Amino acid sequence: MPEGDTVYRTARLLDDALRGQTLTRFDVRVPRSATVDLTGCRVEQVTCYGKHLLHRIGDYTLHSHLRMEGHWDRYRPGQRWRSPGYQARAVLATETIVTVGFELAEVRVVPRAEEHLLTDLLGPDPLKPQWDHGGLEIAAERLAADARPVHVALLDQRTVAGFGNEYGNEICFLRGIDPHTPANQVDAVAMLRLGARMIRANRDRVERTTTGNRRRGERLYVCFRAGLPCRRCGAEIRFDRLGADATRLRDVYWCPKCQPVVADCGWPGA
């Protein structure tokens, strides 16, 4: 599942492949940017903010979002693609490498001067240096003011940029917080400090783990483990769906013993 750490690694790999090189092909296959041609332009940098990928090319930025299924692949010129061509949304090539973005979301090309408009509404990113220079405090203030379930609030990219469903579930478990608990009833700073440590520890790992165990099936405490015993106490992991609205529901997992219900949290199971 692409979360901030996955996007960070993707940006780093693309930056290693493209930085400083001149494009011999620039093909964006979405209607609003399909006529833009940056062939002949130099790739200045590939970076990210939260879950957003930013290719800085000449005076423009190619912005993309992986969502659930998106991914970028690298190929040698002439090498067969591992995914079907109809799923390709962007193709960038140089004399030595071809990079292809498959099933991307929110693909657009904007002037570099307008790049900030893509990220201005996002919260602080734990993988950016600014997190340690006021970013944590900004995110904590927003989380502490949010009356929605803490799982929902953690996934709101306006609060903190980069956490997805896995981190939301695992942070709640490790803090012993039922995911339905209103965010304004938890220790926001402690939640975010833990989340930042987790995502930073995973940014250089191919396989994300919150347990510290990298074996398949043992990497997570509660996420995707509905009906299975808790790794700590043996109680059966429960499942629900939560979201900002009915169109944005996410799967929620928790241990009823390790994450006790707050009596006045207001959710139906309390």
PDB file of C-alpha atoms in Angstrom:
ATOM      1  CA  MET A   1       0.000   0.000   0.000  1.00  0.00           C
ATOM      2  CA  PRO A   2       1.658   3.293  -1.058  1.00  0.00           C
ATOM      3  CA  GLU A   3       2.142   5.485   2.004  1.00  0.00           C
ATOM      4  CA  GLY A   4       4.667   8.207   2.669  1.00  0.00           C
ATOM      5  CA  ASP A   5       7.594   5.816   3.042  1.00  0.00           C
ATOM      6  CA  THR A   6       6.773   4.061  -0.254  1.00  0.00           C
ATOM      7  CA  VAL A   7       6.564   7.382  -2.085  1.00  0.00           C
ATOM      8  CA  TYR A   8       9.837   8.500  -0.481  1.00  0.00           C
ATOM      9  CA  ARG A   9      11.639   5.406  -1.807  1.00  0.00           C
ATOM     10  CA  THR A  10      10.024   5.815  -5.228  1.00  0.00           C
ATOM     11  CA  ALA A  11      11.163   9.445  -5.446  1.00  0.00           C
ATOM     12  CA  ARG A  12      14.694   8.503  -4.434  1.00  0.00           C
ATOM     13  CA  LEU A  13      14.937   5.747  -7.075  1.00  0.00           C
ATOM     14  CA  LEU A  14      13.555   8.033  -9.791  1.00  0.00           C
ATOM     15  CA  ASP A  15      15.864  10.834  -8.728  1.00  0.00           C
ATOM     16  CA  ASP A  16      18.872   8.508  -8.943  1.00  0.00           C
ATOM     17  CA  ALA A  17      17.766   7.474 -12.433  1.00  0.00           C
ATOM     18  CA  LEU A  18      16.820  10.864 -13.908  1.00  0.00           C
ATOM     19  CA  ARG A  19      18.499  13.715 -12.064  1.00  0.00           C
ATOM     20  CA  GLY A  20      20.632  15.856 -14.361  1.00  0.00           C
ATOM     21  CA  GLN A  21      19.616  13.990 -17.507  1.00  0.00           C
ATOM     22  CA  THR A  22      17.923  15.401 -20.602  1.00  0.00           C
ATOM     23  CA  LEU A  23      14.607  13.879 -21.598  1.00  0.00           C
ATOM     24  CA  THR A  24      14.392  12.194 -24.995  1.00  0.00           C
ATOM     25  CA  ARG A  25      10.726  11.365 -24.435  1.00  0.00           C
ATOM     26  CA  PHE A  26       7.978  12.954 -22.393  1.00  0.00           C
ATOM     27  CA  ASP A  27       4.556  11.376 -22.784  1.00  0.00           C
ATOM     28  CA  VAL A  28       1.755  12.152 -20.309  1.00  0.00           C
ATOM     29  CA  ARG A  29      -1.376  10.187 -21.089  1.00  0.00           C
ATOM     30  CA  VAL A  30      -4.073  12.152 -19.313  1.00  0.00           C
ATOM     31  CA  PRO A  31      -6.289  14.663 -21.135  1.00  0.00           C
ATOM     32  CA  ARG A  32      -5.392  17.880 -19.311  1.00  0.00           C
ATOM     33  CA  SER A  33      -1.639  17.466 -19.796  1.00  0.00           C
ATOM     34  CA  ALA A  34      -1.464  15.264 -22.890  1.00  0.00           C
ATOM     35  CA  THR A  35      -0.290  18.110 -25.137  1.00  0.00           C
ATOM     36  CA  VAL A  36       2.600  19.138 -22.875  1.00  0.00           C
ATOM     37  CA  ASP A  37       5.970  18.106 -24.287  1.00  0.00           C
ATOM     38  CA  LEU A  38       9.083  18.545 -22.145  1.00  0.00           C
ATOM     39  CA  THR A  39      11.337  16.564 -24.469  1.00  0.00           C
ATOM     40  CA  GLY A  40      14.758  18.179 -24.454  1.00  0.00           C
ATOM     41  CA  CYS A  41      14.350  19.565 -20.936  1.00  0.00           C
ATOM     42  CA  ARG A  42      16.657  18.684 -18.056  1.00  0.00           C
ATOM     43  CA  VAL A  43      15.384  16.828 -15.008  1.00  0.00           C
ATOM     44  CA  GLU A  44      16.433  18.931 -12.048  1.00  0.00           C
ATOM     45  CA  GLN A  45      15.112  16.676  -9.301  1.00  0.00           C
ATOM     46  CA  VAL A  46      12.516  14.061  -8.389  1.00  0.00           C
ATOM     47  CA  THR A  47      11.236  14.547  -4.861  1.00  0.00           C
ATOM     48  CA  CYS A  48       8.079  14.045  -2.850  1.00  0.00           C
ATOM     49  CA  TYR A  49       5.890  15.572  -0.197  1.00  0.00           C
ATOM     50  CA  GLY A  50       3.700  13.196   1.760  1.00  0.00           C
ATOM     51  CA  LYS A  51       2.150  10.915  -0.846  1.00  0.00           C
ATOM     52  CA  HIS A  52       2.782  13.311  -3.748  1.00  0.00           C
ATOM     53  CA  LEU A  53       5.576  12.759  -6.303  1.00  0.00           C
ATOM     54  CA  LEU A  54       7.139  15.815  -7.923  1.00  0.00           C
ATOM     55  CA  HIS A  55       9.326  15.623 -11.038  1.00  0.00           C
ATOM     56  CA  ARG A  56      10.989  19.032 -11.415  1.00  0.00           C
ATOM     57  CA  ILE A  57      11.803  19.376 -15.101  1.00  0.00           C
ATOM     58  CA  GLY A  58      13.054  22.678 -16.474  1.00  0.00           C
ATOM     59  CA  ASP A  59      10.477  25.316 -15.600  1.00  0.00           C
ATOM     60  CA  TYR A  60       7.730  22.751 -14.920  1.00  0.00           C
ATOM     61  CA  THR A  61       6.713  20.136 -12.360  1.00  0.00           C
ATOM     62  CA  LEU A  62       5.123  16.804 -13.211  1.00  0.00           C
ATOM     63  CA  HIS A  63       2.916  15.915 -10.261  1.00  0.00           C
ATOM     64  CA  SER A  64       1.548  12.434  -9.642  1.00  0.00           C
ATOM     65  CA  HIS A  65      -0.118  10.488  -6.858  1.00  0.00           C
ATOM     66  CA  LEU A  66       0.111   6.707  -6.514  1.00  0.00           C
ATOM     67  CA  ARG A  67      -3.218   6.213  -4.709  1.00  0.00           C
ATOM     68  CA  MET A  68      -3.801   2.487  -4.148  1.00  0.00           C
ATOM     69  CA  GLU A  69      -2.538   0.896  -7.355  1.00  0.00           C
ATOM     70  CA  GLY A  70      -0.057   3.355  -8.840  1.00  0.00           C
ATOM     71  CA  HIS A  71       3.641   2.624  -9.275  1.00  0.00           C
ATOM     72  CA  TRP A  72       6.665   3.785 -11.243  1.00  0.00           C
ATOM     73  CA  ASP A  73       8.935   1.271 -13.010  1.00  0.00           C
ATOM     74  CA  ARG A  74      12.399   1.701 -14.520  1.00  0.00           C
ATOM     75  CA  TYR A  75      13.528  -0.021 -17.727  1.00  0.00           C
ATOM     76  CA  ARG A  76      16.445  -0.164 -20.078  1.00  0.00           C
ATOM     77  CA  PRO A  77      15.624   1.255 -23.526  1.00  0.00           C
ATOM     78  CA  GLY A  78      13.795  -1.438 -25.468  1.00  0.00           C
ATOM     79  CA  GLN A  79      13.074  -3.589 -22.410  1.00  0.00           C
ATOM     80  CA  ARG A  80       9.570  -5.103 -22.189  1.00  0.00           C
ATOM     81  CA  TRP A  81       7.283  -3.403 -19.665  1.00  0.00           C
ATOM     82  CA  ARG A  82       6.058  -5.481 -16.752  1.00  0.00           C
ATOM     83  CA  SER A  83       2.589  -3.886 -16.823  1.00  0.00           C
ATOM     84  CA  PRO A  84       0.276  -3.428 -19.821  1.00  0.00           C
ATOM     85  CA  GLY A  85       0.727  -0.273 -21.870  1.00  0.00           C
ATOM     86  CA  TYR A  86      -2.882   0.832 -21.448  1.00  0.00           C
ATOM     87  CA  GLN A  87      -2.183   1.347 -17.722  1.00  0.00           C
ATOM     88  CA  ALA A  88       0.692   3.758 -18.423  1.00  0.00           C
ATOM     89  CA  ARG A  89      -0.110   7.346 -17.474  1.00  0.00           C
ATOM     90  CA  ALA A  90       3.358   8.878 -17.916  1.00  0.00           C
ATOM     91  CA  VAL A  91       6.498   7.866 -19.807  1.00  0.00           C
ATOM     92  CA  LEU A  92       9.794   9.708 -19.278  1.00  0.00           C
ATOM     93  CA  ALA A  93      12.918   8.541 -21.067  1.00  0.00           C
ATOM     94  CA  THR A  94      16.547   9.536 -21.494  1.00  0.00           C
ATOM     95  CA  GLU A  95      19.260   7.944 -23.601  1.00  0.00           C
ATOM     96  CA  THR A  96      19.947   5.404 -20.849  1.00  0.00           C
ATOM     97  CA  ILE A  97      16.675   4.748 -19.024  1.00  0.00           C
ATOM     98  CA  VAL A  98      12.888   4.673 -19.412  1.00  0.00           C
ATOM     99  CA  THR A  99      10.619   5.367 -16.433  1.00  0.00           C
ATOM    100  CA  VAL A 100       6.916   4.562 -16.655  1.00  0.00           C
ATOM    101  CA  GLY A 101       4.171   5.503 -14.210  1.00  0.00           C
ATOM    102  CA  PHE A 102       1.319   2.979 -14.221  1.00  0.00           C
ATOM    103  CA  GLU A 103      -2.190   3.564 -12.877  1.00  0.00           C
ATOM    104  CA  LEU A 104      -1.243   6.939 -11.452  1.00  0.00           C
ATOM    105  CA  ALA A 105      -3.807   9.366 -10.082  1.00  0.00           C
ATOM    106  CA  GLU A 106      -3.929  13.167 -10.237  1.00  0.00           C
ATOM    107  CA  VAL A 107      -1.339  13.398 -12.993  1.00  0.00           C
ATOM    108  CA  ARG A 108      -0.728  16.981 -14.084  1.00  0.00           C
ATOM    109  CA  VAL A 109       1.990  19.303 -15.342  1.00  0.00           C
ATOM    110  CA  VAL A 110       2.193  22.744 -13.726  1.00  0.00           C
ATOM    111  CA  PRO A 111       4.665  25.642 -13.907  1.00  0.00           C
ATOM    112  CA  ARG A 112       7.314  25.359 -11.183  1.00  0.00           C
ATOM    113  CA  ALA A 113       6.137  28.691  -9.827  1.00  0.00           C
ATOM    114  CA  GLU A 114       2.754  27.073  -9.088  1.00  0.00           C
ATOM    115  CA  GLU A 115       4.077  23.862  -7.565  1.00  0.00           C
ATOM    116  CA  HIS A 116       3.395  25.126  -4.062  1.00  0.00           C
ATOM    117  CA  LEU A 117      -0.339  25.101  -4.820  1.00  0.00           C
ATOM    118  CA  LEU A 118      -0.161  21.291  -4.907  1.00  0.00           C
ATOM    119  CA  THR A 119       1.142  21.040  -1.347  1.00  0.00           C
ATOM    120  CA  ASP A 120       0.076  24.220   0.452  1.00  0.00           C
ATOM    121  CA  LEU A 121      -2.995  22.551   1.972  1.00  0.00           C
ATOM    122  CA  LEU A 122      -1.080  19.518   3.218  1.00  0.00           C
ATOM    123  CA  GLY A 123       0.070  19.095   6.784  1.00  0.00           C
ATOM    124  CA  PRO A 124       3.716  18.674   7.817  1.00  0.00           C
ATOM    125  CA  ASP A 125       5.584  15.657   6.426  1.00  0.00           C
ATOM    126  CA  PRO A 126       7.445  13.537   9.044  1.00  0.00           C
ATOM    127  CA  LEU A 127      10.054  12.660   6.407  1.00  0.00           C
ATOM    128  CA  LYS A 128      11.004  16.285   5.829  1.00  0.00           C
ATOM    129  CA  PRO A 129      13.554  18.208   7.957  1.00  0.00           C
ATOM    130  CA  GLN A 130      10.866  20.773   8.805  1.00  0.00           C
ATOM    131  CA  TRP A 131       9.134  18.158  10.972  1.00  0.00           C
ATOM    132  CA  ASP A 132      11.808  18.671  13.622  1.00  0.00           C
ATOM    133  CA  HIS A 133      11.577  22.448  13.363  1.00  0.00           C
ATOM    134  CA  GLY A 134       7.960  23.161  14.177  1.00  0.00           C
ATOM    135  CA  GLY A 135       6.213  20.615  11.955  1.00  0.00           C
ATOM    136  CA  LEU A 136       5.396  18.236  14.787  1.00  0.00           C
ATOM    137  CA  GLU A 137       3.839  21.043  16.816  1.00  0.00           C
ATOM    138  CA  ILE A 138       1.699  22.200  13.874  1.00  0.00           C
ATOM    139  CA  ALA A 139       0.424  18.680  13.204  1.00  0.00           C
ATOM    140  CA  ALA A 140      -0.218  18.051  16.911  1.00  0.00           C
ATOM    141  CA  GLU A 141      -2.259  21.238  17.202  1.00  0.00           C
ATOM    142  CA  ARG A 142      -4.441  20.171  14.284  1.00  0.00           C
ATOM    143  CA  LEU A 143      -4.864  16.628  15.582  1.00  0.00           C
ATOM    144  CA  ALA A 144      -5.741  17.841  19.076  1.00  0.00           C
ATOM    145  CA  ALA A 145      -8.481  20.079  17.654  1.00  0.00           C
ATOM    146  CA  ASP A 146     -10.132  17.277  15.660  1.00  0.00           C
ATOM    147  CA  ALA A 147     -13.243  15.656  17.162  1.00  0.00           C
ATOM    148  CA  ARG A 148     -13.378  12.873  14.567  1.00  0.00           C
ATOM    149  CA  PRO A 149     -12.156   9.337  15.342  1.00  0.00           C
ATOM    150  CA  VAL A 150      -8.393   9.403  15.725  1.00  0.00           C
ATOM    151  CA  HIS A 151      -7.916   6.899  12.903  1.00  0.00           C
ATOM    152  CA  VAL A 152      -9.747   9.261  10.537  1.00  0.00           C
ATOM    153  CA  ALA A 153      -7.816  12.290  11.785  1.00  0.00           C
ATOM    154  CA  LEU A 154      -4.429  10.587  11.354  1.00  0.00           C
ATOM    155  CA  LEU A 155      -5.227   9.826   7.711  1.00  0.00           C
ATOM    156  CA  ASP A 156      -6.276  13.408   6.948  1.00  0.00           C
ATOM    157  CA  GLN A 157      -3.380  14.704   4.849  1.00  0.00           C
ATOM    158  CA  ARG A 158      -4.183  18.249   5.958  1.00  0.00           C
ATOM    159  CA  THR A 159      -3.150  17.246   9.468  1.00  0.00           C
ATOM    160  CA  VAL A 160      -0.036  15.253   8.648  1.00  0.00           C
ATOM    161  CA  ALA A 161       1.176  14.277   5.184  1.00  0.00           C
ATOM    162  CA  GLY A 162       2.201  10.683   4.575  1.00  0.00           C
ATOM    163  CA  PHE A 163       0.269   8.439   6.959  1.00  0.00           C
ATOM    164  CA  GLY A 164      -2.032   5.916   5.310  1.00  0.00           C
ATOM    165  CA  ASN A 165      -4.263   3.143   6.585  1.00  0.00           C
ATOM    166  CA  GLU A 166      -1.506   0.826   7.793  1.00  0.00           C
ATOM    167  CA  TYR A 167       0.116   3.538   9.861  1.00  0.00           C
ATOM    168  CA  GLY A 168      -3.228   4.714  11.212  1.00  0.00           C
ATOM    169  CA  ASN A 169      -4.034   1.241  12.521  1.00  0.00           C
ATOM    170  CA  GLU A 170      -0.575   0.458  13.835  1.00  0.00           C
ATOM    171  CA  ILE A 171      -0.082   3.814  15.576  1.00  0.00           C
ATOM    172  CA  CYS A 172      -3.376   3.371  17.419  1.00  0.00           C
ATOM    173  CA  PHE A 173      -2.403  -0.136  18.509  1.00  0.00           C
ATOM    174  CA  LEU A 174       1.045   0.802  19.753  1.00  0.00           C
ATOM    175  CA  ARG A 175      -0.383   3.738  21.716  1.00  0.00           C
ATOM    176  CA  GLY A 176      -3.173   1.541  23.166  1.00  0.00           C
ATOM    177  CA  ILE A 177      -5.869   3.775  21.678  1.00  0.00           C
ATOM    178  CA  ASP A 178      -9.144   2.482  20.281  1.00  0.00           C
ATOM    179  CA  PRO A 179      -9.286   3.865  16.695  1.00  0.00           C
ATOM    180  CA  HIS A 180     -12.810   5.204  17.266  1.00  0.00           C
ATOM    181  CA  THR A 181     -11.624   7.504  20.073  1.00  0.00           C
ATOM    182  CA  PRO A 182     -11.991  11.199  19.196  1.00  0.00           C
ATOM    183  CA  ALA A 183      -8.629  12.656  18.301  1.00  0.00           C
ATOM    184  CA  ASN A 184      -9.107  15.506  20.764  1.00  0.00           C
ATOM    185  CA  GLN A 185      -9.100  12.944  23.598  1.00  0.00           C
ATOM    186  CA  VAL A 186      -5.645  11.485  22.894  1.00  0.00           C
ATOM    187  CA  ASP A 187      -2.091  12.676  23.475  1.00  0.00           C
ATOM    188  CA  ALA A 188      -1.557  14.160  20.022  1.00  0.00           C
ATOM    189  CA  VAL A 189       2.167  14.806  20.439  1.00  0.00           C
ATOM    190  CA  ALA A 190       2.830  11.239  21.615  1.00  0.00           C
ATOM    191  CA  MET A 191       0.803   9.770  18.740  1.00  0.00           C
ATOM    192  CA  LEU A 192       2.662  11.807  16.139  1.00  0.00           C
ATOM    193  CA  ARG A 193       6.106  11.253  17.623  1.00  0.00           C
ATOM    194  CA  LEU A 194       5.488   7.524  17.466  1.00  0.00           C
ATOM    195  CA  GLY A 195       4.168   7.760  13.906  1.00  0.00           C
ATOM    196  CA  ALA A 196       7.185   9.779  12.806  1.00  0.00           C
ATOM    197  CA  ARG A 197       9.591   7.226  14.308  1.00  0.00           C
ATOM    198  CA  MET A 198       7.753   4.398  12.551  1.00  0.00           C
ATOM    199  CA  ILE A 199       7.645   5.962   9.091  1.00  0.00           C
ATOM    200  CA  ARG A 200      11.263   7.105   9.341  1.00  0.00           C
ATOM    201  CA  ALA A 201      12.362   3.605  10.314  1.00  0.00           C
ATOM    202  CA  ASN A 202      10.582   2.207   7.259  1.00  0.00           C
ATOM    203  CA  ARG A 203      11.643   4.719   4.611  1.00  0.00           C
ATOM    204  CA  ASP A 204      14.698   2.660   3.642  1.00  0.00           C
ATOM    205  CA  ARG A 205      13.010  -0.751   3.896  1.00  0.00           C
ATOM    206  CA  VAL A 206      11.496  -2.553   0.942  1.00  0.00           C
ATOM    207  CA  GLU A 207       8.985  -4.285   3.233  1.00  0.00           C
ATOM    208  CA  ARG A 208       7.247  -2.126   5.836  1.00  0.00           C
ATOM    209  CA  THR A 209       7.207  -3.463   9.387  1.00  0.00           C
ATOM    210  CA  THR A 210       5.895  -2.096  12.660  1.00  0.00           C
ATOM    211  CA  THR A 211       6.655  -5.191  14.741  1.00  0.00           C
ATOM    212  CA  GLY A 212      10.346  -5.189  13.869  1.00  0.00           C
ATOM    213  CA  ASN A 213       9.921  -8.645  12.320  1.00  0.00           C
ATOM    214  CA  ARG A 214      10.386  -8.716   8.546  1.00  0.00           C
ATOM    215  CA  ARG A 215       9.013 -12.218   8.001  1.00  0.00           C
ATOM    216  CA  ARG A 216       5.938 -12.440   5.778  1.00  0.00           C
ATOM    217  CA  GLY A 217       2.774 -12.403   7.873  1.00  0.00           C
ATOM    218  CA  GLU A 218       4.566 -11.093  10.961  1.00  0.00           C
ATOM    219  CA  ARG A 219       5.304  -7.500   9.968  1.00  0.00           C
ATOM    220  CA  LEU A 220       2.191  -5.831  11.427  1.00  0.00           C
ATOM    221  CA  TYR A 221       0.419  -5.964  14.770  1.00  0.00           C
ATOM    222  CA  VAL A 222      -3.244  -5.556  13.830  1.00  0.00           C
ATOM    223  CA  CYS A 223      -3.635  -4.351  10.243  1.00  0.00           C
ATOM    224  CA  PHE A 224      -5.225  -6.999   7.953  1.00  0.00           C
ATOM    225  CA  ARG A 225      -5.470  -9.427  10.902  1.00  0.00           C
ATOM    226  CA  ALA A 226      -9.228  -9.393  11.657  1.00  0.00           C
ATOM    227  CA  GLY A 227     -10.271 -12.518  13.540  1.00  0.00           C
ATOM    228  CA  LEU A 228      -6.693 -13.517  14.371  1.00  0.00           C
ATOM    229  CA  PRO A 229      -5.217 -13.434  17.890  1.00  0.00           C
ATOM    230  CA  CYS A 230      -3.506 -10.287  19.111  1.00  0.00           C
ATOM    231  CA  ARG A 231       0.262 -10.688  19.086  1.00  0.00           C
ATOM    232  CA  ARG A 232       0.412  -9.287  22.619  1.00  0.00           C
ATOM    233  CA  CYS A 233      -2.568 -10.640  24.541  1.00  0.00           C
ATOM    234  CA  GLY A 234      -4.231 -13.242  22.309  1.00  0.00           C
ATOM    235  CA  ALA A 235      -7.608 -11.492  22.086  1.00  0.00           C
ATOM    236  CA  GLU A 236      -9.364 -11.626  18.713  1.00  0.00           C
ATOM    237  CA  ILE A 237      -8.562  -8.670  16.463  1.00  0.00           C
ATOM    238  CA  ARG A 238     -11.713  -6.759  15.516  1.00  0.00           C
ATOM    239  CA  PHE A 239     -12.650  -5.057  12.267  1.00  0.00           C
ATOM    240  CA  ASP A 240     -14.683  -1.999  11.278  1.00  0.00           C
ATOM    241  CA  ARG A 241     -14.708   0.690   8.617  1.00  0.00           C
ATOM    242  CA  LEU A 242     -14.209   4.385   9.319  1.00  0.00           C
ATOM    243  CA  GLY A 243     -13.832   7.435   7.133  1.00  0.00           C
ATOM    244  CA  ALA A 244     -14.393  11.136   6.745  1.00  0.00           C
ATOM    245  CA  ASP A 245     -17.558  10.266   4.818  1.00  0.00           C
ATOM    246  CA  ALA A 246     -19.241   7.249   3.218  1.00  0.00           C
ATOM    247  CA  THR A 247     -17.094   7.522   0.080  1.00  0.00           C
ATOM    248  CA  ARG A 248     -13.785   7.406   1.992  1.00  0.00           C
ATOM    249  CA  LEU A 249     -14.184   4.465   4.351  1.00  0.00           C
ATOM    250  CA  ARG A 250     -11.016   2.646   5.386  1.00  0.00           C
ATOM    251  CA  ASP A 251     -10.580  -0.752   7.020  1.00  0.00           C
ATOM    252  CA  VAL A 252      -9.893  -0.460  10.748  1.00  0.00           C
ATOM    253  CA  TYR A 253      -8.377  -3.150  12.970  1.00  0.00           C
ATOM    254  CA  TRP A 254      -7.855  -3.142  16.722  1.00  0.00           C
ATOM    255  CA  CYS A 255      -7.441  -5.316  19.808  1.00  0.00           C
ATOM    256  CA  PRO A 256     -10.305  -4.829  22.286  1.00  0.00           C
ATOM    257  CA  LYS A 257      -8.023  -5.584  25.263  1.00  0.00           C
ATOM    258  CA  CYS A 258      -4.888  -3.676  24.280  1.00  0.00           C
ATOM    259  CA  GLN A 259      -6.940  -0.746  22.964  1.00  0.00           C
ATOM    260  CA  PRO A 260      -9.787  -0.236  25.456  1.00  0.00           C
ATOM    261  CA  VAL A 261     -12.840   1.774  24.515  1.00  0.00           C
ATOM    262  CA  VAL A 262     -13.213   5.311  25.837  1.00  0.00           C
ATOM    263  CA  ALA A 263     -16.641   5.330  27.477  1.00  0.00           C
ATOM    264  CA  ASP A 264     -17.822   8.649  26.039  1.00  0.00           C
ATOM    265  CA  CYS A 265     -16.262   8.367  22.575  1.00  0.00           C
ATOM    266  CA  GLY A 266     -19.689   8.301  20.945  1.00  0.00           C
ATOM    267  CA  TRP A 267     -19.255   5.456  18.466  1.00  0.00           C
ATOM    268  CA  PRO A 268     -21.968   2.786  18.260  1.00  0.00           C
ATOM    269  CA  GLY A 269     -19.929   0.030  19.932  1.00  0.00           C
ATOM    270  CA  ALA A 270     -19.108   2.009  23.057  1.00  0.00           C
TER     271      ALA A 270
END
